[in-house]
Amino acid sequence: MTSVLRFILSLLLIQAFAVHASWEQDSQSEPVSISPAAEELSAAVEALPDPLFISDAERQQIDRLLGATINQIQGDIANFKTLLNRYHTNNSDENWLEVQRQQLTLLSLSQSKQRLLKLSSTDTFNKLTGFGPRGVTQFKKEFQLARLNTEYLILFQIQSFKAFLRDLTISPVPILAAFFKLLLLYLLLNWWLKNSKKVIQHLRQPKPDQLTQPWWVKILLYLGSANRPIAWLIAITASLRTLSSLPSLQHLIFLEIIVWWILGGSIAIKFILEFAYRNSRNTNKTITALRLSTIRYYVWSIIVTGVILQLAQRSIGQGTIYHWISNLVFFWFALITILVIHKWKNHVFSPSNEQLDAPLAIRWAINNKNSFGLSIIATAIMMGWLLERSTKQYIIASLSNYAFFSQALAYLFRIEVAKQTQNNGGNSNLVRVKKDEVFQYILPGREDSELIDYPANEIKQLSKYLLSDNPAMCVVSGERGIGTTTLLKQLEYKVKNATAIYINCPIAGYSELLTLLATELGLNNDASEIQILSHLRKSEICYFLAIDNAQRLVKPRVGGLGDLIKFANLMRRSKKNHRCVMAIEKSSWRFVDRARGERLLFDHVVFLPRWSEAQIAQLLTSRINTEIENPVTFEGLVVPKQWDQEEITEEERARTGFFRILWHYADGNPTVALRFFRLSLRRDKSNDKVVVRLFNAPENEDLEKMPKPMLAILRSVVQLEVSSPEELSECTQLTIAEVIGTLRYFESRGYIEWTDDKARISDHWYRYITNALHRQHLLVK
């Protein structure tokens, strides 16, 4: 069987060259024409209407034309054989011309037959291309024609080689030029094969000032996985086209069919494997080997069948042999599919897969996995279900990278958790862990706490200005609790060419800030602004100042930027390479931005983004105290299953789901997430375990319906961080009595808390209040 297949493949390859090789006649040669009967049939076929508009009478005419064409081909095959025998006896030019004319005639008749087969009735088409008596007869005739064309091609190649030698003796310049082109081409190929790894590794290394790689570099890196077959494909294609430009060698261009199929298949395999490697969750060696063998089975089967079908179409057209091969290809792929299903059976019915929650059809497949007649069907059903499940998981994981989808998913998840918790009923043995005890289970932040890789891009941007030797003044803006203090500490640690000074801006504002700055610079704490400025100008030391909570220099009222502008002018008038970075809350920075407009005040401003779900989860996990006797557990926390969380344990699923709820409610604010994580701790009185249960988020519809003056006071409290009634009166233009009355209303509902006669938003209501003000377009989070 294998030898027959090889013979047919080689025969089709020869026929492809024979049919498509163009014999270039000299100016003195007589042009070759086809027989009158073939011309009449070709004209009749061209005159036929479009297949959509063929009537029944025209369909009968087509069947008659097809029968006449088949009879004409049968007679011309016998004549072609006679002419070839005559040429073997007498190889004169006249006999060769007759052989060529007869070969072109048969080619024209074969094309007419192919067109008529497509237009014929279904019954006629099935009889002529099927495996019945008429189909077998047509197969024999086409095979006989293929053998005669093979004989003709051998003679044609002899004639081509003689013409090539004749051209070589007349002028060798074209051949030498082609030789030098090939030499240059393969020198480039050899250089690339030796240096491709170095070039690709160089492209993988991003530039120091480049945060992300350009799209074209990513494409080159992806193509680098198949750089060798791509290089060979380009080199061989260019070589064939160079050789085909020479007289008498133009037919070599058809070797591109095989080259493109074979090397293209190799490239496709490497691309598919690269894609599977980058997107696969399973890195087991056994699974990788199964995946590789499956891909190779199908890709190489497609390559072989593609080559055979394309060569068959080009040589003998889409006749009986072509359709026989097409049917055999179908059965071959069915056999390959059965073989692949059998190879995957052990993995598909692994214990981990059988333990998954599955529908009734999958349970039937598991029960019949070893049945003799149903084993393949059961394995195919199981594979289809696992593929559907993996596709769902991949889609959910991909969409989760987008904030809007994750927020919507977490919102629905939170509703489902609350519903299931309510349906299961409350546990009367659970009591909330209160006050300082919660910090034994959820640790507070310390200097040695695990550092989360959060503002990496923002630190790179600031480093360009603050870690150089040039003077700079930058601003870091973010929501309260987002991590600005940690970022300033990281920058302070990174500075090597300056003396770093960290100052937490006092609530009193600019005057108290000057006192702290004078103390840090080694001056008396009552030093004036002039003395500080003189010291900065004359100092041989370069200072790096990190001013935290600099929003305390900003008052949201007319003239409220005075303190901030004074400090900025102090730094600019120092005329040294001193650098300064200030952390200003985003709610206050919006006022600065609108007040200053396009007037330059700072060199660079960086806005800290919200934390991602993964970063929040990493932070919360790092704060769980695992060194105590009874650490926090997520046992009993009822959470719904999700497509991207089916392969983990129940406790891991509960942990991931709960962290997702915290991330959604906190809107990416780690401080809010930590607070409500601590509010979710419950102690079981029966066994003294500390478990996690869904927290009760604060809600109050009155806040949405509150009058605008009251909302304005609430917004000012948020912007000022801590504020006295007098400051709120100046910012809102309301009377002291109105402000005090509103603050008492806020205090009674827990919105605010007092610190040294100054009001601030309570941590418990902070997220709800900022969300409400954001919805009212009074605040930008």
PDB file of C-alpha atoms in Angstrom, residues 337-575:
ATOM      1  CA  THR A 337      -9.014  10.815  14.927  1.00  0.00           C
ATOM      2  CA  ILE A 338      -9.765   7.379  16.375  1.00  0.00           C
ATOM      3  CA  LEU A 339      -6.045   6.845  17.038  1.00  0.00           C
ATOM      4  CA  VAL A 340      -5.733  10.242  18.784  1.00  0.00           C
ATOM      5  CA  ILE A 341      -8.828   9.605  20.923  1.00  0.00           C
ATOM      6  CA  HIS A 342      -7.364   6.248  21.995  1.00  0.00           C
ATOM      7  CA  LYS A 343      -4.022   7.894  22.935  1.00  0.00           C
ATOM      8  CA  TRP A 344      -5.802  10.515  25.098  1.00  0.00           C
ATOM      9  CA  LYS A 345      -8.090   8.027  26.819  1.00  0.00           C
ATOM     10  CA  ASN A 346      -5.994   7.515  29.985  1.00  0.00           C
ATOM     11  CA  HIS A 347      -5.597  11.252  30.547  1.00  0.00           C
ATOM     12  CA  VAL A 348      -9.225  12.077  29.736  1.00  0.00           C
ATOM     13  CA  PHE A 349     -10.497   9.533  32.269  1.00  0.00           C
ATOM     14  CA  SER A 350      -7.936  10.379  34.942  1.00  0.00           C
ATOM     15  CA  PRO A 351      -9.215  10.278  38.556  1.00  0.00           C
ATOM     16  CA  SER A 352      -9.038  14.087  38.858  1.00  0.00           C
ATOM     17  CA  ASN A 353     -11.311  14.525  35.833  1.00  0.00           C
ATOM     18  CA  GLU A 354     -13.752  11.837  36.938  1.00  0.00           C
ATOM     19  CA  GLN A 355     -14.217  13.547  40.316  1.00  0.00           C
ATOM     20  CA  LEU A 356     -15.430  16.799  38.732  1.00  0.00           C
ATOM     21  CA  ASP A 357     -19.102  17.753  38.849  1.00  0.00           C
ATOM     22  CA  ALA A 358     -20.334  16.540  35.481  1.00  0.00           C
ATOM     23  CA  PRO A 359     -23.702  16.277  33.693  1.00  0.00           C
ATOM     24  CA  LEU A 360     -25.518  12.994  33.104  1.00  0.00           C
ATOM     25  CA  ALA A 361     -23.989  12.403  29.647  1.00  0.00           C
ATOM     26  CA  ILE A 362     -20.467  12.613  31.077  1.00  0.00           C
ATOM     27  CA  ARG A 363     -21.369  10.149  33.833  1.00  0.00           C
ATOM     28  CA  TRP A 364     -22.568   7.751  31.112  1.00  0.00           C
ATOM     29  CA  ALA A 365     -19.234   8.203  29.293  1.00  0.00           C
ATOM     30  CA  ILE A 366     -17.287   7.434  32.503  1.00  0.00           C
ATOM     31  CA  ASN A 367     -19.339   4.275  33.109  1.00  0.00           C
ATOM     32  CA  ASN A 368     -18.764   3.037  29.527  1.00  0.00           C
ATOM     33  CA  LYS A 369     -15.122   4.012  29.110  1.00  0.00           C
ATOM     34  CA  ASN A 370     -14.001   0.364  28.927  1.00  0.00           C
ATOM     35  CA  SER A 371     -16.851  -0.962  26.780  1.00  0.00           C
ATOM     36  CA  PHE A 372     -15.637  -2.562  23.551  1.00  0.00           C
ATOM     37  CA  GLY A 373     -18.092  -0.875  21.215  1.00  0.00           C
ATOM     38  CA  LEU A 374     -18.633   2.378  23.136  1.00  0.00           C
ATOM     39  CA  SER A 375     -15.111   3.181  24.359  1.00  0.00           C
ATOM     40  CA  ILE A 376     -14.229   5.556  21.487  1.00  0.00           C
ATOM     41  CA  ILE A 377     -17.608   7.332  21.656  1.00  0.00           C
ATOM     42  CA  ALA A 378     -17.367   7.732  25.439  1.00  0.00           C
ATOM     43  CA  THR A 379     -13.830   9.108  25.201  1.00  0.00           C
ATOM     44  CA  ALA A 380     -14.883  11.568  22.455  1.00  0.00           C
ATOM     45  CA  ILE A 381     -17.789  12.829  24.585  1.00  0.00           C
ATOM     46  CA  MET A 382     -15.509  13.266  27.592  1.00  0.00           C
ATOM     47  CA  MET A 383     -12.893  15.087  25.483  1.00  0.00           C
ATOM     48  CA  GLY A 384     -15.530  17.438  24.092  1.00  0.00           C
ATOM     49  CA  TRP A 385     -16.797  18.273  27.583  1.00  0.00           C
ATOM     50  CA  LEU A 386     -13.280  18.886  28.924  1.00  0.00           C
ATOM     51  CA  LEU A 387     -12.472  21.063  25.898  1.00  0.00           C
ATOM     52  CA  GLU A 388     -15.633  23.120  26.439  1.00  0.00           C
ATOM     53  CA  ARG A 389     -14.808  23.493  30.109  1.00  0.00           C
ATOM     54  CA  SER A 390     -11.207  24.556  29.398  1.00  0.00           C
ATOM     55  CA  THR A 391     -12.432  27.045  26.797  1.00  0.00           C
ATOM     56  CA  LYS A 392     -14.786  28.620  29.333  1.00  0.00           C
ATOM     57  CA  GLN A 393     -11.972  28.863  31.878  1.00  0.00           C
ATOM     58  CA  TYR A 394      -9.657  30.461  29.309  1.00  0.00           C
ATOM     59  CA  ILE A 395     -12.305  33.009  28.278  1.00  0.00           C
ATOM     60  CA  ILE A 396     -13.061  33.949  31.894  1.00  0.00           C
ATOM     61  CA  ALA A 397      -9.352  34.238  32.725  1.00  0.00           C
ATOM     62  CA  SER A 398      -8.731  36.425  29.665  1.00  0.00           C
ATOM     63  CA  LEU A 399     -11.704  38.705  30.322  1.00  0.00           C
ATOM     64  CA  SER A 400     -10.710  39.007  33.984  1.00  0.00           C
ATOM     65  CA  ASN A 401      -7.712  41.044  32.860  1.00  0.00           C
ATOM     66  CA  TYR A 402     -10.155  43.866  32.080  1.00  0.00           C
ATOM     67  CA  ALA A 403     -11.287  45.851  35.123  1.00  0.00           C
ATOM     68  CA  PHE A 404     -14.904  46.336  34.019  1.00  0.00           C
ATOM     69  CA  PHE A 405     -15.450  42.585  33.613  1.00  0.00           C
ATOM     70  CA  SER A 406     -13.784  41.729  36.919  1.00  0.00           C
ATOM     71  CA  GLN A 407     -15.848  44.364  38.715  1.00  0.00           C
ATOM     72  CA  ALA A 408     -19.103  43.039  37.234  1.00  0.00           C
ATOM     73  CA  LEU A 409     -18.106  39.437  38.010  1.00  0.00           C
ATOM     74  CA  ALA A 410     -17.173  40.314  41.587  1.00  0.00           C
ATOM     75  CA  TYR A 411     -20.463  42.207  42.073  1.00  0.00           C
ATOM     76  CA  LEU A 412     -22.511  39.213  40.936  1.00  0.00           C
ATOM     77  CA  PHE A 413     -20.286  36.951  43.006  1.00  0.00           C
ATOM     78  CA  ARG A 414     -20.904  39.030  46.126  1.00  0.00           C
ATOM     79  CA  ILE A 415     -24.677  38.916  45.616  1.00  0.00           C
ATOM     80  CA  GLU A 416     -24.558  35.135  45.208  1.00  0.00           C
ATOM     81  CA  VAL A 417     -22.433  34.712  48.360  1.00  0.00           C
ATOM     82  CA  ALA A 418     -24.844  36.854  50.386  1.00  0.00           C
ATOM     83  CA  LYS A 419     -27.822  34.880  49.032  1.00  0.00           C
ATOM     84  CA  GLN A 420     -26.286  31.482  49.826  1.00  0.00           C
ATOM     85  CA  THR A 421     -25.203  32.652  53.264  1.00  0.00           C
ATOM     86  CA  GLN A 422     -28.748  33.813  53.980  1.00  0.00           C
ATOM     87  CA  ASN A 423     -30.241  30.554  52.720  1.00  0.00           C
ATOM     88  CA  ASN A 424     -27.916  28.497  54.914  1.00  0.00           C
ATOM     89  CA  GLY A 425     -28.861  30.554  57.945  1.00  0.00           C
ATOM     90  CA  GLY A 426     -26.591  32.288  60.453  1.00  0.00           C
ATOM     91  CA  ASN A 427     -24.500  30.464  63.000  1.00  0.00           C
ATOM     92  CA  SER A 428     -25.366  31.622  66.481  1.00  0.00           C
ATOM     93  CA  ASN A 429     -22.001  30.399  67.764  1.00  0.00           C
ATOM     94  CA  LEU A 430     -20.090  33.022  65.758  1.00  0.00           C
ATOM     95  CA  VAL A 431     -19.153  36.334  67.368  1.00  0.00           C
ATOM     96  CA  ARG A 432     -17.162  39.169  65.796  1.00  0.00           C
ATOM     97  CA  VAL A 433     -13.503  39.592  66.722  1.00  0.00           C
ATOM     98  CA  LYS A 434     -13.236  43.151  68.018  1.00  0.00           C
ATOM     99  CA  LYS A 435     -10.745  45.944  68.667  1.00  0.00           C
ATOM    100  CA  ASP A 436      -7.021  45.202  68.871  1.00  0.00           C
ATOM    101  CA  GLU A 437      -7.518  41.450  68.869  1.00  0.00           C
ATOM    102  CA  VAL A 438      -8.052  41.451  65.105  1.00  0.00           C
ATOM    103  CA  PHE A 439      -4.448  42.560  64.607  1.00  0.00           C
ATOM    104  CA  GLN A 440      -3.283  39.254  66.062  1.00  0.00           C
ATOM    105  CA  TYR A 441      -4.846  37.483  63.094  1.00  0.00           C
ATOM    106  CA  ILE A 442      -4.484  40.141  60.362  1.00  0.00           C
ATOM    107  CA  LEU A 443      -1.143  41.832  60.960  1.00  0.00           C
ATOM    108  CA  PRO A 444      -0.734  45.626  60.671  1.00  0.00           C
ATOM    109  CA  GLY A 445       1.787  47.093  58.245  1.00  0.00           C
ATOM    110  CA  ARG A 446       5.385  47.257  59.442  1.00  0.00           C
ATOM    111  CA  GLU A 447       8.754  48.157  58.010  1.00  0.00           C
ATOM    112  CA  ASP A 448       9.515  44.469  57.435  1.00  0.00           C
ATOM    113  CA  SER A 449       6.137  43.635  55.872  1.00  0.00           C
ATOM    114  CA  GLU A 450       6.167  41.923  52.480  1.00  0.00           C
ATOM    115  CA  LEU A 451       6.481  44.531  49.718  1.00  0.00           C
ATOM    116  CA  ILE A 452       3.938  44.104  46.929  1.00  0.00           C
ATOM    117  CA  ASP A 453       5.149  44.908  43.416  1.00  0.00           C
ATOM    118  CA  TYR A 454       2.547  47.589  42.807  1.00  0.00           C
ATOM    119  CA  PRO A 455       3.731  50.934  41.354  1.00  0.00           C
ATOM    120  CA  ALA A 456       6.647  49.615  39.229  1.00  0.00           C
ATOM    121  CA  ASN A 457       5.934  51.763  36.154  1.00  0.00           C
ATOM    122  CA  GLU A 458       5.314  54.879  38.222  1.00  0.00           C
ATOM    123  CA  ILE A 459       8.618  54.429  40.085  1.00  0.00           C
ATOM    124  CA  LYS A 460      10.440  54.143  36.736  1.00  0.00           C
ATOM    125  CA  GLN A 461       8.890  57.401  35.553  1.00  0.00           C
ATOM    126  CA  LEU A 462       9.785  59.252  38.749  1.00  0.00           C
ATOM    127  CA  SER A 463      13.310  57.800  38.765  1.00  0.00           C
ATOM    128  CA  LYS A 464      14.101  59.593  35.507  1.00  0.00           C
ATOM    129  CA  TYR A 465      13.700  62.904  37.341  1.00  0.00           C
ATOM    130  CA  LEU A 466      14.505  62.146  40.982  1.00  0.00           C
ATOM    131  CA  LEU A 467      17.468  59.786  40.711  1.00  0.00           C
ATOM    132  CA  SER A 468      19.431  61.971  38.297  1.00  0.00           C
ATOM    133  CA  ASP A 469      21.783  64.850  39.148  1.00  0.00           C
ATOM    134  CA  ASN A 470      19.383  67.523  37.909  1.00  0.00           C
ATOM    135  CA  PRO A 471      17.000  69.571  40.071  1.00  0.00           C
ATOM    136  CA  ALA A 472      13.448  68.264  39.966  1.00  0.00           C
ATOM    137  CA  MET A 473      10.119  68.688  41.713  1.00  0.00           C
ATOM    138  CA  CYS A 474       7.524  65.960  41.206  1.00  0.00           C
ATOM    139  CA  VAL A 475       4.112  65.039  42.569  1.00  0.00           C
ATOM    140  CA  VAL A 476       2.655  61.614  43.369  1.00  0.00           C
ATOM    141  CA  SER A 477      -1.133  61.713  43.503  1.00  0.00           C
ATOM    142  CA  GLY A 478      -3.444  58.939  44.595  1.00  0.00           C
ATOM    143  CA  GLU A 479      -6.421  58.082  46.708  1.00  0.00           C
ATOM    144  CA  ARG A 480      -6.089  57.963  50.480  1.00  0.00           C
ATOM    145  CA  GLY A 481      -4.630  54.584  51.489  1.00  0.00           C
ATOM    146  CA  ILE A 482      -3.521  53.655  47.961  1.00  0.00           C
ATOM    147  CA  GLY A 483       0.168  53.379  48.891  1.00  0.00           C
ATOM    148  CA  THR A 484       1.790  56.788  48.386  1.00  0.00           C
ATOM    149  CA  THR A 485       3.744  56.560  51.652  1.00  0.00           C
ATOM    150  CA  THR A 486       5.229  53.199  50.647  1.00  0.00           C
ATOM    151  CA  LEU A 487       6.212  54.620  47.268  1.00  0.00           C
ATOM    152  CA  LEU A 488       7.982  57.587  48.896  1.00  0.00           C
ATOM    153  CA  LYS A 489       9.851  55.199  51.180  1.00  0.00           C
ATOM    154  CA  GLN A 490      10.979  53.144  48.183  1.00  0.00           C
ATOM    155  CA  LEU A 491      12.257  56.260  46.413  1.00  0.00           C
ATOM    156  CA  GLU A 492      14.028  57.362  49.573  1.00  0.00           C
ATOM    157  CA  TYR A 493      15.769  53.993  49.731  1.00  0.00           C
ATOM    158  CA  LYS A 494      16.777  54.123  46.057  1.00  0.00           C
ATOM    159  CA  VAL A 495      18.475  57.534  46.248  1.00  0.00           C
ATOM    160  CA  LYS A 496      22.276  57.139  46.299  1.00  0.00           C
ATOM    161  CA  ASN A 497      23.545  60.512  45.085  1.00  0.00           C
ATOM    162  CA  ALA A 498      21.723  62.702  47.630  1.00  0.00           C
ATOM    163  CA  THR A 499      20.823  62.885  51.322  1.00  0.00           C
ATOM    164  CA  ALA A 500      17.239  61.665  51.623  1.00  0.00           C
ATOM    165  CA  ILE A 501      14.846  63.390  54.045  1.00  0.00           C
ATOM    166  CA  TYR A 502      11.312  62.093  54.668  1.00  0.00           C
ATOM    167  CA  ILE A 503       8.820  64.519  56.236  1.00  0.00           C
ATOM    168  CA  ASN A 504       5.181  63.854  57.029  1.00  0.00           C
ATOM    169  CA  CYS A 505       3.576  67.239  56.411  1.00  0.00           C
ATOM    170  CA  PRO A 506       1.918  68.471  59.621  1.00  0.00           C
ATOM    171  CA  ILE A 507      -1.755  69.372  59.762  1.00  0.00           C
ATOM    172  CA  ALA A 508      -0.932  72.998  60.661  1.00  0.00           C
ATOM    173  CA  GLY A 509       0.471  73.568  57.181  1.00  0.00           C
ATOM    174  CA  TYR A 510       3.404  75.550  55.827  1.00  0.00           C
ATOM    175  CA  SER A 511       4.720  77.084  59.059  1.00  0.00           C
ATOM    176  CA  GLU A 512       5.001  73.741  60.850  1.00  0.00           C
ATOM    177  CA  LEU A 513       6.493  72.183  57.714  1.00  0.00           C
ATOM    178  CA  LEU A 514       9.303  74.789  57.757  1.00  0.00           C
ATOM    179  CA  THR A 515      10.016  73.898  61.386  1.00  0.00           C
ATOM    180  CA  LEU A 516      10.346  70.181  60.587  1.00  0.00           C
ATOM    181  CA  LEU A 517      12.453  70.946  57.494  1.00  0.00           C
ATOM    182  CA  ALA A 518      14.812  73.184  59.488  1.00  0.00           C
ATOM    183  CA  THR A 519      15.275  70.461  62.091  1.00  0.00           C
ATOM    184  CA  GLU A 520      16.049  67.834  59.403  1.00  0.00           C
ATOM    185  CA  LEU A 521      18.569  70.202  57.764  1.00  0.00           C
ATOM    186  CA  GLY A 522      20.408  70.700  61.078  1.00  0.00           C
ATOM    187  CA  LEU A 523      19.122  74.254  61.728  1.00  0.00           C
ATOM    188  CA  ASN A 524      17.288  75.629  64.724  1.00  0.00           C
ATOM    189  CA  ASN A 525      13.624  74.694  64.763  1.00  0.00           C
ATOM    190  CA  ASP A 526      12.702  78.408  64.732  1.00  0.00           C
ATOM    191  CA  ALA A 527      14.750  79.142  61.583  1.00  0.00           C
ATOM    192  CA  SER A 528      13.022  81.449  59.145  1.00  0.00           C
ATOM    193  CA  GLU A 529      12.309  80.813  55.484  1.00  0.00           C
ATOM    194  CA  ILE A 530      15.268  83.062  54.518  1.00  0.00           C
ATOM    195  CA  GLN A 531      17.657  81.064  56.691  1.00  0.00           C
ATOM    196  CA  ILE A 532      16.445  77.750  55.212  1.00  0.00           C
ATOM    197  CA  LEU A 533      16.798  79.136  51.692  1.00  0.00           C
ATOM    198  CA  SER A 534      20.313  80.409  52.415  1.00  0.00           C
ATOM    199  CA  HIS A 535      21.314  77.026  53.820  1.00  0.00           C
ATOM    200  CA  LEU A 536      20.009  75.187  50.733  1.00  0.00           C
ATOM    201  CA  ARG A 537      21.907  77.548  48.419  1.00  0.00           C
ATOM    202  CA  LYS A 538      25.204  77.307  50.251  1.00  0.00           C
ATOM    203  CA  SER A 539      25.054  73.636  51.148  1.00  0.00           C
ATOM    204  CA  GLU A 540      27.528  71.283  49.502  1.00  0.00           C
ATOM    205  CA  ILE A 541      25.107  68.430  50.141  1.00  0.00           C
ATOM    206  CA  CYS A 542      22.410  67.581  47.613  1.00  0.00           C
ATOM    207  CA  TYR A 543      19.086  66.892  49.363  1.00  0.00           C
ATOM    208  CA  PHE A 544      16.229  64.632  48.304  1.00  0.00           C
ATOM    209  CA  LEU A 545      13.022  65.716  50.062  1.00  0.00           C
ATOM    210  CA  ALA A 546      10.025  63.368  50.253  1.00  0.00           C
ATOM    211  CA  ILE A 547       7.008  65.295  51.581  1.00  0.00           C
ATOM    212  CA  ASP A 548       4.134  63.010  52.505  1.00  0.00           C
ATOM    213  CA  ASN A 549       0.505  64.178  52.896  1.00  0.00           C
ATOM    214  CA  ALA A 550       1.290  67.437  51.107  1.00  0.00           C
ATOM    215  CA  GLN A 551      -2.457  67.936  50.535  1.00  0.00           C
ATOM    216  CA  ARG A 552      -2.369  69.613  53.943  1.00  0.00           C
ATOM    217  CA  LEU A 553      -0.819  72.607  52.159  1.00  0.00           C
ATOM    218  CA  VAL A 554      -3.932  72.880  49.952  1.00  0.00           C
ATOM    219  CA  LYS A 555      -7.249  74.437  50.960  1.00  0.00           C
ATOM    220  CA  PRO A 556     -10.193  74.087  48.514  1.00  0.00           C
ATOM    221  CA  ARG A 557     -11.076  77.788  48.553  1.00  0.00           C
ATOM    222  CA  VAL A 558     -10.004  81.021  46.905  1.00  0.00           C
ATOM    223  CA  GLY A 559      -6.331  81.539  47.648  1.00  0.00           C
ATOM    224  CA  GLY A 560      -6.060  78.022  49.051  1.00  0.00           C
ATOM    225  CA  LEU A 561      -2.860  77.245  47.125  1.00  0.00           C
ATOM    226  CA  GLY A 562      -0.771  79.825  48.968  1.00  0.00           C
ATOM    227  CA  ASP A 563       1.143  77.400  51.178  1.00  0.00           C
ATOM    228  CA  LEU A 564       1.818  74.972  48.306  1.00  0.00           C
ATOM    229  CA  ILE A 565       3.112  77.743  46.038  1.00  0.00           C
ATOM    230  CA  LYS A 566       5.329  79.103  48.841  1.00  0.00           C
ATOM    231  CA  PHE A 567       6.983  75.723  49.318  1.00  0.00           C
ATOM    232  CA  ALA A 568       7.382  75.216  45.557  1.00  0.00           C
ATOM    233  CA  ASN A 569       9.035  78.657  45.233  1.00  0.00           C
ATOM    234  CA  LEU A 570      11.332  77.872  48.161  1.00  0.00           C
ATOM    235  CA  MET A 571      12.608  74.760  46.385  1.00  0.00           C
ATOM    236  CA  ARG A 572      13.011  76.517  43.018  1.00  0.00           C
ATOM    237  CA  ARG A 573      14.882  79.472  44.514  1.00  0.00           C
ATOM    238  CA  SER A 574      17.443  77.198  46.163  1.00  0.00           C
ATOM    239  CA  LYS A 575      19.339  77.067  42.804  1.00  0.00           C
TER     240      LYS A 575
END
